[in-house]
PDB file of C-alpha atoms and ligand atoms in Angstrom:
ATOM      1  CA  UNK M   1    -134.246 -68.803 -69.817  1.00 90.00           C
ATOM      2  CA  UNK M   2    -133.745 -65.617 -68.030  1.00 98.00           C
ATOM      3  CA  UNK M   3    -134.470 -65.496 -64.461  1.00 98.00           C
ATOM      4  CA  UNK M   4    -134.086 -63.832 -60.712  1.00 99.00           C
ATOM      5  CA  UNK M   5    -132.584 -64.910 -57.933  1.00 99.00           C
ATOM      6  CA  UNK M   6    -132.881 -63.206 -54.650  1.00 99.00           C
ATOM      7  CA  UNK M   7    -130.254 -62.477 -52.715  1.00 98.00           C
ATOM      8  CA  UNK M   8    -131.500 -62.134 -49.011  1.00 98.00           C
ATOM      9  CA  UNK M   9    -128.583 -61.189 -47.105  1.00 98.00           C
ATOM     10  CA  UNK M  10    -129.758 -57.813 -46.112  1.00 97.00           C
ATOM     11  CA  UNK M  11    -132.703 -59.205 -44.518  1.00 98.00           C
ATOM     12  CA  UNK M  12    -130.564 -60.857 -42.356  1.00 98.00           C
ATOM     13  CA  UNK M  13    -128.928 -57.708 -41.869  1.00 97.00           C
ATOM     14  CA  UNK M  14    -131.819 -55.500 -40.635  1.00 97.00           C
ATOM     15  CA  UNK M  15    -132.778 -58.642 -38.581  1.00 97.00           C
ATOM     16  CA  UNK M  16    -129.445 -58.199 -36.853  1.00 97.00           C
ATOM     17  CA  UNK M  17    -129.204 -55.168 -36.413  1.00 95.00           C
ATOM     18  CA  UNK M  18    -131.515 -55.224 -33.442  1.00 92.00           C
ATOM     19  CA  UNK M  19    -130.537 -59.168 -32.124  1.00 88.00           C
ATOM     20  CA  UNK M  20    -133.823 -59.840 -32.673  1.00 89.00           C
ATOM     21  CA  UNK M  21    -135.436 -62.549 -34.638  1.00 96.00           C
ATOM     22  CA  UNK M  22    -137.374 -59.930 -37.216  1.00 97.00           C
ATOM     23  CA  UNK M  23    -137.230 -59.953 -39.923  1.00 98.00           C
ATOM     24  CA  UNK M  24    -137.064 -63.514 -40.779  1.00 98.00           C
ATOM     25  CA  UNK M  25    -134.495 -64.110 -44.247  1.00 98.00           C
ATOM     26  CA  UNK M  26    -136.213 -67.260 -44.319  1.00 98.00           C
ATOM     27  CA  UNK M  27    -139.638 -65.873 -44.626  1.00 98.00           C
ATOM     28  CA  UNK M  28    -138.546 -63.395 -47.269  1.00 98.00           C
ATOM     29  CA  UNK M  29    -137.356 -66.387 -49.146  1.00 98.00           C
ATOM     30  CA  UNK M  30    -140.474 -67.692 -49.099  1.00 98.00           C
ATOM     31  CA  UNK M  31    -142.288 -64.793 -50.053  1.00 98.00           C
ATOM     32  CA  UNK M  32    -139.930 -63.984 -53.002  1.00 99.00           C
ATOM     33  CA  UNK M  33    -140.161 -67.580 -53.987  1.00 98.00           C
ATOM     34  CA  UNK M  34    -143.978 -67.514 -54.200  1.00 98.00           C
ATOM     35  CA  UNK M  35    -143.620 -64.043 -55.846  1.00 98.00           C
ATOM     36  CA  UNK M  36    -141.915 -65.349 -58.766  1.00 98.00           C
ATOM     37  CA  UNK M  37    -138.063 -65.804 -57.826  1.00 98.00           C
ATOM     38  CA  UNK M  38    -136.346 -69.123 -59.367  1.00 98.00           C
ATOM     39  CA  UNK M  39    -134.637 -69.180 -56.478  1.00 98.00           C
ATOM     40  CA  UNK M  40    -132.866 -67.980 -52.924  1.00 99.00           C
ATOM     41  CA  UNK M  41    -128.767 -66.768 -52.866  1.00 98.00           C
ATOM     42  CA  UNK M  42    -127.271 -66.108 -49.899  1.00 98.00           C
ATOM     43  CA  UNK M  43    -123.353 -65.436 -48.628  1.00 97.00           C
ATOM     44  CA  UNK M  44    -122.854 -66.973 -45.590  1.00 97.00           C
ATOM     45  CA  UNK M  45    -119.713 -64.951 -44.533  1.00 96.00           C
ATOM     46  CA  UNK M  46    -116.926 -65.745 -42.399  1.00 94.00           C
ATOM     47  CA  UNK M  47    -117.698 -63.564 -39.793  1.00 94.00           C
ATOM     48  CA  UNK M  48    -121.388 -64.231 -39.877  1.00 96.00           C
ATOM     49  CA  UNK M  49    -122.462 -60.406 -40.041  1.00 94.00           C
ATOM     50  CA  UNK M  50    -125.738 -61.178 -41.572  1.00 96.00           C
ATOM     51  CA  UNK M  51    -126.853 -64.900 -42.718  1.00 98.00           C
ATOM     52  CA  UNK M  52    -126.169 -67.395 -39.973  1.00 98.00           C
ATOM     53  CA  UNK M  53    -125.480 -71.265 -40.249  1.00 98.00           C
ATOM     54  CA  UNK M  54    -129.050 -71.512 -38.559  1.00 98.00           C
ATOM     55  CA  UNK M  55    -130.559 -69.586 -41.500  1.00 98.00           C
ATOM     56  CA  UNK M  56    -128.748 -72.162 -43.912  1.00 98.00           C
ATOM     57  CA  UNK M  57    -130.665 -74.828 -42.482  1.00 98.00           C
ATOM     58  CA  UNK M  58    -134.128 -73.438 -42.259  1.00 98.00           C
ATOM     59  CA  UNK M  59    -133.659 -71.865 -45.599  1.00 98.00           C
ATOM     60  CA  UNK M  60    -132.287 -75.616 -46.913  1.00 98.00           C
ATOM     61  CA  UNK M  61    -136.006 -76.762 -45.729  1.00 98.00           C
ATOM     62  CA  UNK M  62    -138.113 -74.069 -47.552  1.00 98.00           C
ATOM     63  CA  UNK M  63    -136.526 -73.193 -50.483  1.00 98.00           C
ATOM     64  CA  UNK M  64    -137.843 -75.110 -53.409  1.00 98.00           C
ATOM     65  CA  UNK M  65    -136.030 -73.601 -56.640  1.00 98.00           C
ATOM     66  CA  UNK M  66    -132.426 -72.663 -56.715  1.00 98.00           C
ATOM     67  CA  UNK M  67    -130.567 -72.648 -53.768  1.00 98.00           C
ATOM     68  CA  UNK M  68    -127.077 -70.515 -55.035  1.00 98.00           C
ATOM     69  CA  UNK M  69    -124.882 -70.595 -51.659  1.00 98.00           C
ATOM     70  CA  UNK M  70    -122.504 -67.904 -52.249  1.00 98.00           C
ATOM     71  CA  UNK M  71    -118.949 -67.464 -50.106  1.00 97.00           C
ATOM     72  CA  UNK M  72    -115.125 -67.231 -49.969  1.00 96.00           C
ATOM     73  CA  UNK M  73    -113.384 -70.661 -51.176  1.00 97.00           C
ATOM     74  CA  UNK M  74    -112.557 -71.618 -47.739  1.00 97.00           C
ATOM     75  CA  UNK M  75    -112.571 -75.312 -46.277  1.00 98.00           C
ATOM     76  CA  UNK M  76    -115.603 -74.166 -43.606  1.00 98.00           C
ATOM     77  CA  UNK M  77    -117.004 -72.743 -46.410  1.00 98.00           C
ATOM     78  CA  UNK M  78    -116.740 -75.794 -48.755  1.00 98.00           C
ATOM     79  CA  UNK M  79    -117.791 -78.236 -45.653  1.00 98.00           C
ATOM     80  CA  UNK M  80    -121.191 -76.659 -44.910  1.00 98.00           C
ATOM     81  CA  UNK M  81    -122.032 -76.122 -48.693  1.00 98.00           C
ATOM     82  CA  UNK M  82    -121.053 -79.959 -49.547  1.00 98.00           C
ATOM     83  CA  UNK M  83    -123.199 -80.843 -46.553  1.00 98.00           C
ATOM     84  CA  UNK M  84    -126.400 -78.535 -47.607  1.00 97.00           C
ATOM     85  CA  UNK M  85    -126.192 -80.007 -50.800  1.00 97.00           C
ATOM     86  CA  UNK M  86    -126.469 -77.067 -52.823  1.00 98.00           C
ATOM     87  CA  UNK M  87    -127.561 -76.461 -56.025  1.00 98.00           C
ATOM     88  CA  UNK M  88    -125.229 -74.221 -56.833  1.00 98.00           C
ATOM     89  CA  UNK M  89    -122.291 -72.829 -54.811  1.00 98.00           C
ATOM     90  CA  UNK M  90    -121.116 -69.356 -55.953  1.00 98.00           C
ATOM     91  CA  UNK M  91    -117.071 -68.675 -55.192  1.00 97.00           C
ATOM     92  CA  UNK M  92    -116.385 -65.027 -54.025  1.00 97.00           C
ATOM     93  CA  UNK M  93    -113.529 -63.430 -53.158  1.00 95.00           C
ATOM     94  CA  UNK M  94    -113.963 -62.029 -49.449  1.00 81.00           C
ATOM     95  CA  UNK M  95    -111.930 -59.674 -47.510  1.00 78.00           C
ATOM     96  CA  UNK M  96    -113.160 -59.039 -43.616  1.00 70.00           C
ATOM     97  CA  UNK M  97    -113.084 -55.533 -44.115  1.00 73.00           C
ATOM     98  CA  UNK M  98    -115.197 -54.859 -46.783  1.00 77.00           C
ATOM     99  CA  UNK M  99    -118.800 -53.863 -47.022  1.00 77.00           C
ATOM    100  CA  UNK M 100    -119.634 -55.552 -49.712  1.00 75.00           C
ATOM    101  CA  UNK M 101    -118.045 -58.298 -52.075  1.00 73.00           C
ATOM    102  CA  UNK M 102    -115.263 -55.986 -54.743  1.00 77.00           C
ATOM    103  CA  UNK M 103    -114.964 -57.941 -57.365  1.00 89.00           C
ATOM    104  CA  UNK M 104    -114.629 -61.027 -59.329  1.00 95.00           C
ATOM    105  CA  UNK M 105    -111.671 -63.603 -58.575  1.00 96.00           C
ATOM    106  CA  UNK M 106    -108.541 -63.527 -59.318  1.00 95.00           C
ATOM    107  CA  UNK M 107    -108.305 -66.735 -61.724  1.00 97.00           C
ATOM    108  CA  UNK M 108    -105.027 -66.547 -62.459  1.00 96.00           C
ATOM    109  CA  UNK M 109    -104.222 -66.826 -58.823  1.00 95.00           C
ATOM    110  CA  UNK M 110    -106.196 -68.994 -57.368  1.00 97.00           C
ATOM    111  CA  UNK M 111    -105.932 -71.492 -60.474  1.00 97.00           C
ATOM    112  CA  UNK M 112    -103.668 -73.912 -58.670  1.00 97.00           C
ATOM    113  CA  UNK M 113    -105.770 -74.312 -55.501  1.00 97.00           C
ATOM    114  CA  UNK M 114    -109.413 -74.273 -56.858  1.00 98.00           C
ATOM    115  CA  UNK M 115    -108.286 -77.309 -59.354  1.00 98.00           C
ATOM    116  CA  UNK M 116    -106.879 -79.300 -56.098  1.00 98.00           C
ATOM    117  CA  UNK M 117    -108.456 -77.980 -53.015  1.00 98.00           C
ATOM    118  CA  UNK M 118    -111.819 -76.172 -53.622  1.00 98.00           C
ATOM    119  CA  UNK M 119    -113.479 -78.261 -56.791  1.00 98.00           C
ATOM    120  CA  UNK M 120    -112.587 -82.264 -55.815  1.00 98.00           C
ATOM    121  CA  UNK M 121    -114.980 -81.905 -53.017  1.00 98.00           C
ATOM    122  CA  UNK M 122    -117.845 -79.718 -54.262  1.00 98.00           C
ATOM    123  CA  UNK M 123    -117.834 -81.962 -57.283  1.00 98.00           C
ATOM    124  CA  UNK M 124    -118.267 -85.400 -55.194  1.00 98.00           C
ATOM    125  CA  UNK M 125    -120.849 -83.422 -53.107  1.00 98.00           C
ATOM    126  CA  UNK M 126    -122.763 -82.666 -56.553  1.00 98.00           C
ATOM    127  CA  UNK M 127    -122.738 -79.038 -55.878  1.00 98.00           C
ATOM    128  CA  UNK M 128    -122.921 -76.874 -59.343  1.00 98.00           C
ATOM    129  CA  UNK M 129    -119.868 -74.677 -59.291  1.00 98.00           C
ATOM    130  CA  UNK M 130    -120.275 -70.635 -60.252  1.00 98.00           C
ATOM    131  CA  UNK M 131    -117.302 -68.488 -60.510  1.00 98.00           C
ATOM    132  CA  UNK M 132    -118.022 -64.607 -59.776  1.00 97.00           C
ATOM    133  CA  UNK M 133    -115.600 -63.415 -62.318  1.00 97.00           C
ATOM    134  CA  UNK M 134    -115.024 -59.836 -64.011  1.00 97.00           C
ATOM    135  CA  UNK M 135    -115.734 -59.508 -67.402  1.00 98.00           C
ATOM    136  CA  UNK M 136    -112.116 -60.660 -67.974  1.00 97.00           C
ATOM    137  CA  UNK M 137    -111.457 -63.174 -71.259  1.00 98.00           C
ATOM    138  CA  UNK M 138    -108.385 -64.382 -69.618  1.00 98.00           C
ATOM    139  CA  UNK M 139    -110.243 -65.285 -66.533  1.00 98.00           C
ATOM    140  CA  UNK M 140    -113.356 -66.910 -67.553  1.00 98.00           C
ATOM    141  CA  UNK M 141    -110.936 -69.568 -70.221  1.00 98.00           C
ATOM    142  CA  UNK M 142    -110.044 -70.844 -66.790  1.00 98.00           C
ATOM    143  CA  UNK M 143    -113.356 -71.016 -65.762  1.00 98.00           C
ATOM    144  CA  UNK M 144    -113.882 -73.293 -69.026  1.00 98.00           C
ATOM    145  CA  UNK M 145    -110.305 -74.962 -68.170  1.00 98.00           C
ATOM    146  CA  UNK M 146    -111.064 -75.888 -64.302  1.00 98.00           C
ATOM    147  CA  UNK M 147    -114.479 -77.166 -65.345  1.00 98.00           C
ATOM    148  CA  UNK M 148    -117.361 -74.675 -63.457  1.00 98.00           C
ATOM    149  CA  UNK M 149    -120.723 -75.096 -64.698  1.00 98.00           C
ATOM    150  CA  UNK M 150    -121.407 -71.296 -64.511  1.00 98.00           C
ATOM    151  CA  UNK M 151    -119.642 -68.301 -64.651  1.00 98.00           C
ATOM    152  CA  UNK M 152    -121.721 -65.133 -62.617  1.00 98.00           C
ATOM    153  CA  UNK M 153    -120.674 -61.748 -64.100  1.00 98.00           C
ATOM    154  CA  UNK M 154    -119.650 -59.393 -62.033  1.00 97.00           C
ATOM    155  CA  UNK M 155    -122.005 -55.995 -63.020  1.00 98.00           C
ATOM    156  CA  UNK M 156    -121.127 -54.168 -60.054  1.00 97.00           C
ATOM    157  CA  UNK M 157    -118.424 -51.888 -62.218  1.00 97.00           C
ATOM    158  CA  UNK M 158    -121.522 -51.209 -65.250  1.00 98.00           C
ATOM    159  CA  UNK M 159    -123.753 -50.575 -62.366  1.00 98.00           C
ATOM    160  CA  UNK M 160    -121.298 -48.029 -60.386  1.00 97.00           C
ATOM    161  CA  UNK M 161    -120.619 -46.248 -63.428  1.00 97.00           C
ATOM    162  CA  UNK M 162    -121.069 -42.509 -63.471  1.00 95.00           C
ATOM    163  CA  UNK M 163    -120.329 -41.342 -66.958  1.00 96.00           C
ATOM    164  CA  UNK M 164    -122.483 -42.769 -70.228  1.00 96.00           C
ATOM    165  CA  UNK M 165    -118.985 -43.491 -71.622  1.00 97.00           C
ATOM    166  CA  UNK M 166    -117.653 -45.981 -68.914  1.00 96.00           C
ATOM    167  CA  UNK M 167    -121.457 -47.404 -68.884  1.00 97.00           C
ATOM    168  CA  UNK M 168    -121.383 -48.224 -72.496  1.00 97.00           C
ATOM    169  CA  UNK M 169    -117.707 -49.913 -72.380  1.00 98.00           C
ATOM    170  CA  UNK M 170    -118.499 -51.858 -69.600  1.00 98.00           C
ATOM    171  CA  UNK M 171    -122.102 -52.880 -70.979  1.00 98.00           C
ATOM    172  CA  UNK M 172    -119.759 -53.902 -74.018  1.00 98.00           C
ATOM    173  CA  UNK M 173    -117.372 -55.984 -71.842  1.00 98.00           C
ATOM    174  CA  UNK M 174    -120.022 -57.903 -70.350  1.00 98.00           C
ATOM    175  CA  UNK M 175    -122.411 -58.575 -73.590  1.00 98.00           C
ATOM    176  CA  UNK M 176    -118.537 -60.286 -74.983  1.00 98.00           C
ATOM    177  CA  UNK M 177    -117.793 -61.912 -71.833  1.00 98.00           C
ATOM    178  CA  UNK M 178    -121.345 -63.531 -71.958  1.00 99.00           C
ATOM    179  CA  UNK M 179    -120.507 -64.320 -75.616  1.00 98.00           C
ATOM    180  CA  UNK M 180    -117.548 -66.503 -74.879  1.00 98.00           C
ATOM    181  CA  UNK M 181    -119.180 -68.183 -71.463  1.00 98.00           C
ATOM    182  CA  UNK M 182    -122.108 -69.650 -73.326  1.00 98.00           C
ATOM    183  CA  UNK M 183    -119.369 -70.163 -76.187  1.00 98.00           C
ATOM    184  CA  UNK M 184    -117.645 -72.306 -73.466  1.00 98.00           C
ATOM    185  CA  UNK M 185    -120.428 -73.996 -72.437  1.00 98.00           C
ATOM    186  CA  UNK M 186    -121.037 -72.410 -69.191  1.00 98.00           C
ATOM    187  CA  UNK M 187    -124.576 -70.540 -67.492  1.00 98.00           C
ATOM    188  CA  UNK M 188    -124.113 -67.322 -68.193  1.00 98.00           C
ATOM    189  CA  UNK M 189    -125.390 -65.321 -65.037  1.00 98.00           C
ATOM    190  CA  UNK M 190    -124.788 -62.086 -63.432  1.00 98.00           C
ATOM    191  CA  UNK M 191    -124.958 -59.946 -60.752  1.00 98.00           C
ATOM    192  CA  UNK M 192    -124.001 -57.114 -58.218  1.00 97.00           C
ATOM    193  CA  UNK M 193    -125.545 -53.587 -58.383  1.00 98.00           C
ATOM    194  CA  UNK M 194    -127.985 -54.266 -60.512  1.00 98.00           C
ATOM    195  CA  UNK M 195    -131.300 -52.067 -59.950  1.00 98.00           C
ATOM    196  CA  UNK M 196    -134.823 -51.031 -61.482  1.00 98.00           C
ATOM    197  CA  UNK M 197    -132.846 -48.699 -63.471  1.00 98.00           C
ATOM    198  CA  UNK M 198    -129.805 -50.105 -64.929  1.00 98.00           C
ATOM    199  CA  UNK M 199    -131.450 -53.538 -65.243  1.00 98.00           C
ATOM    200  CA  UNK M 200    -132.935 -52.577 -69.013  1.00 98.00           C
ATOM    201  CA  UNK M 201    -130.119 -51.495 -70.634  1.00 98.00           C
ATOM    202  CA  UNK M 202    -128.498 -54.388 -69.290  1.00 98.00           C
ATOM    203  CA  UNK M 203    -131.007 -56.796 -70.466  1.00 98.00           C
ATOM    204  CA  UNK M 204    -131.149 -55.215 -73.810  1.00 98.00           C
ATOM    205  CA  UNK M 205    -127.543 -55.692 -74.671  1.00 98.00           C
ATOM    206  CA  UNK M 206    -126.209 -58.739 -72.834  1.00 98.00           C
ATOM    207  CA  UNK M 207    -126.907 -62.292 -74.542  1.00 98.00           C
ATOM    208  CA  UNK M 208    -127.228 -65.895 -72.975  1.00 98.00           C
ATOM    209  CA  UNK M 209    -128.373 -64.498 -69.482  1.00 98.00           C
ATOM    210  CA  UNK M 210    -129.614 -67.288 -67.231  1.00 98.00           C
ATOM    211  CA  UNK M 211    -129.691 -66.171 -63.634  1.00 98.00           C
ATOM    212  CA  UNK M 212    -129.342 -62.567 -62.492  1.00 98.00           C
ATOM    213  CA  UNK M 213    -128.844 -62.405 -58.506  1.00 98.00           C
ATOM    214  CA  UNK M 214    -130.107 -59.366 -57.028  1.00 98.00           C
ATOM    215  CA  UNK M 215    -130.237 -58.327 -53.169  1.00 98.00           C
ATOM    216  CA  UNK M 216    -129.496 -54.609 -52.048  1.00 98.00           C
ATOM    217  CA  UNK M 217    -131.885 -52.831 -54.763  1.00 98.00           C
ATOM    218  CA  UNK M 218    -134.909 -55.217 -53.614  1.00 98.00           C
ATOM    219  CA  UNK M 219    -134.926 -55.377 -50.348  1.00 98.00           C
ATOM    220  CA  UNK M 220    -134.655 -51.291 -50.643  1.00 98.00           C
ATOM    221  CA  UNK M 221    -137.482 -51.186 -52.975  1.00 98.00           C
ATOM    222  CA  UNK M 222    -139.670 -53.992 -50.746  1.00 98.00           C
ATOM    223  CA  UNK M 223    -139.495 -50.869 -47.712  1.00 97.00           C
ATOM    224  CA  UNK M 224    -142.131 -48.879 -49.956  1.00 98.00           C
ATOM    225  CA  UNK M 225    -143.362 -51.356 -52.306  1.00 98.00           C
ATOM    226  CA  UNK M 226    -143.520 -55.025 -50.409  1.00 98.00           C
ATOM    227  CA  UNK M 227    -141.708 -57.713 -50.738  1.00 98.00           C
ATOM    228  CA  UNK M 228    -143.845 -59.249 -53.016  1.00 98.00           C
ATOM    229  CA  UNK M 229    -144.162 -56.267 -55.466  1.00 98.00           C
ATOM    230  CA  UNK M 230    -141.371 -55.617 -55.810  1.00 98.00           C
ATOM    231  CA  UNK M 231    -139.966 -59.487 -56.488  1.00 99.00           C
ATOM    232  CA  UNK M 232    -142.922 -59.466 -58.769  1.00 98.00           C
ATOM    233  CA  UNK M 233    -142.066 -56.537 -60.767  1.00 98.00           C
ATOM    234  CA  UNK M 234    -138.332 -57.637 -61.125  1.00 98.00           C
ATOM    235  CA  UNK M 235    -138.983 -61.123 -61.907  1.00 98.00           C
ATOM    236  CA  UNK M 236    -141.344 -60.209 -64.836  1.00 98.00           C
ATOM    237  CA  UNK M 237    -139.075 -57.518 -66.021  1.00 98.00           C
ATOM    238  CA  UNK M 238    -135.911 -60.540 -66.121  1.00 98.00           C
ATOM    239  CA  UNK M 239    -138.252 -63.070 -67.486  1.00 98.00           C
ATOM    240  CA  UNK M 240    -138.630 -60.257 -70.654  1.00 93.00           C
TER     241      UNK M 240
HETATM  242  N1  PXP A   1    -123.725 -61.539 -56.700  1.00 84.72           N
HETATM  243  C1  PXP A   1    -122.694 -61.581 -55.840  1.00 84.72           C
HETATM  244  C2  PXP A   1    -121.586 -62.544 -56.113  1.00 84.72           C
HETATM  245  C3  PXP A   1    -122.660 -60.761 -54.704  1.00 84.72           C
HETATM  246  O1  PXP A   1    -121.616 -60.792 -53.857  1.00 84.72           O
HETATM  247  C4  PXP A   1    -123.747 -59.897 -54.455  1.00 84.72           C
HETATM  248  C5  PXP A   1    -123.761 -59.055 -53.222  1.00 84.72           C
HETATM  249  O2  PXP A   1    -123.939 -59.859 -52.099  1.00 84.72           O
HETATM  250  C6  PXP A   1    -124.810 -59.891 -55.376  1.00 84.72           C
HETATM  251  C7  PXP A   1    -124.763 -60.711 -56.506  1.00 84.72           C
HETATM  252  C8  PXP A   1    -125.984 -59.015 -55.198  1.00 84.72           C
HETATM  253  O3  PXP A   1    -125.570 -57.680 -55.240  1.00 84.72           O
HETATM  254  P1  PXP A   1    -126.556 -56.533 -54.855  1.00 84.72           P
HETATM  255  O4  PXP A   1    -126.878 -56.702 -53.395  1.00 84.72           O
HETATM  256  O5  PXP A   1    -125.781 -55.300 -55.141  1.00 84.72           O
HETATM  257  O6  PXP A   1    -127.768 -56.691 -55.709  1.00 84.72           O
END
């Protein structure tokens, strides 16, 4: 079944921005959740520039469908998500200086230490593991091989595309990525860039999609629309 996630980061941001307590990521959780949203993500980052380990734990208390911690592979990182008991903990790549995560991982290089270091202990903590991965064949067979439950396409290269061309050979690269995920045995889900406008042609051509995390487009949208409207709209549009 298709469904959205919410990423809420950026209401963490705005909150921030000011060092005030307004507005509250939690709440939006909770109004996205009641809105229709199958669940919360958010990336608790290294430097803490927008979701704070005090928002982990309040959000840990309200959210009641799938709680998709995303962040960087690092033992901090591993220790607070083991201890949260999420349901899903989604591995990024992160680099300090960038605005925004820039891709999927690198399986071929961080093979080795995922398969020792970063899976033994999410896996005794019962955390579901979810790779953000480019729409790379070679990449998501060691997705399979190391044993993640989901793999989360990264759509942020289809979404940033400028030309019809590169949109339809990236479109193409995902819909055979999500091919061989489900053919693996692995949640297909997606994410990054994704918007009221690119969404449909997305939806239209990609099989096997399970959970489609969106932040940046929503919480612009929610400014004119509401939060609720505009989690509303997305979540029926996802749900097909
Ligand atoms: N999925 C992952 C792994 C991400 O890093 C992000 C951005 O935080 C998203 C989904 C959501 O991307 P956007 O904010 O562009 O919708």
């Amino acid at each position: 079944m298709r469904q959205l996630l919410v990423n809420i980061d950026h209401v963490a941001t705005l909150r921030n921005a000011r060092g005030e307590h307004v507005p509250d990521p939690v709440r939006a959780a909770e109004v996205a959740e009641n809105a229709g949203a199958a669940g919360i993500v958010f990336h608790l980052r290294e430097d803490r520039r927008h979701i704070r380990d005090d928002d982990v734990l309040r959000l840990r208390e309200v959210v009641r469908g799938i709680f998709d911690f995303e962040m960087a592979p690092s033992d901090e990182m591993i220790t607070i998500c083991s201890r949260m008991k999420a349901d899903y903990a989604t591995l990024v790549p992160e680099n300090r200086e960038e605005l925004t995560t820039e891709g999927g991982l690198d399986m071929k290089r961080v093979k080795e230490d995922f398969r020792s270091r970063v899976f033994p202990p999410l896996k005794e903590a019962g955390v579901g593991i979810s790779l953000f991965i480019d729409p790379v064949p070679e990449d998501i067979a060691i997705a399979a091989e190391l044993g993640a439950e989901a793999v989360e396409l990264h759509t942020g290269t289809y979404a940033n595309a400028t030309d019809p061309q590169t949109s339809r050979l990236e479109l193409e690269r995902l819909r055979d990525a999500a091919v061989q995920v489900h053919s693996l045995g692995m949640r297909v889900n997606a994410g990054h860039g994704l918007n009221f406008e690119n969404i449909h042609p997305f939806l239209d051509q990609v099989p096997h999609l399970q959970d489609i995390s969106i932040g940046h487009a929503l919480i612009a949208d929610a400014l004119f629309r509401g939060l609720e409207n505009t989690v509303r709209h997305m979540a029926d549009i996802i749900a097909g």
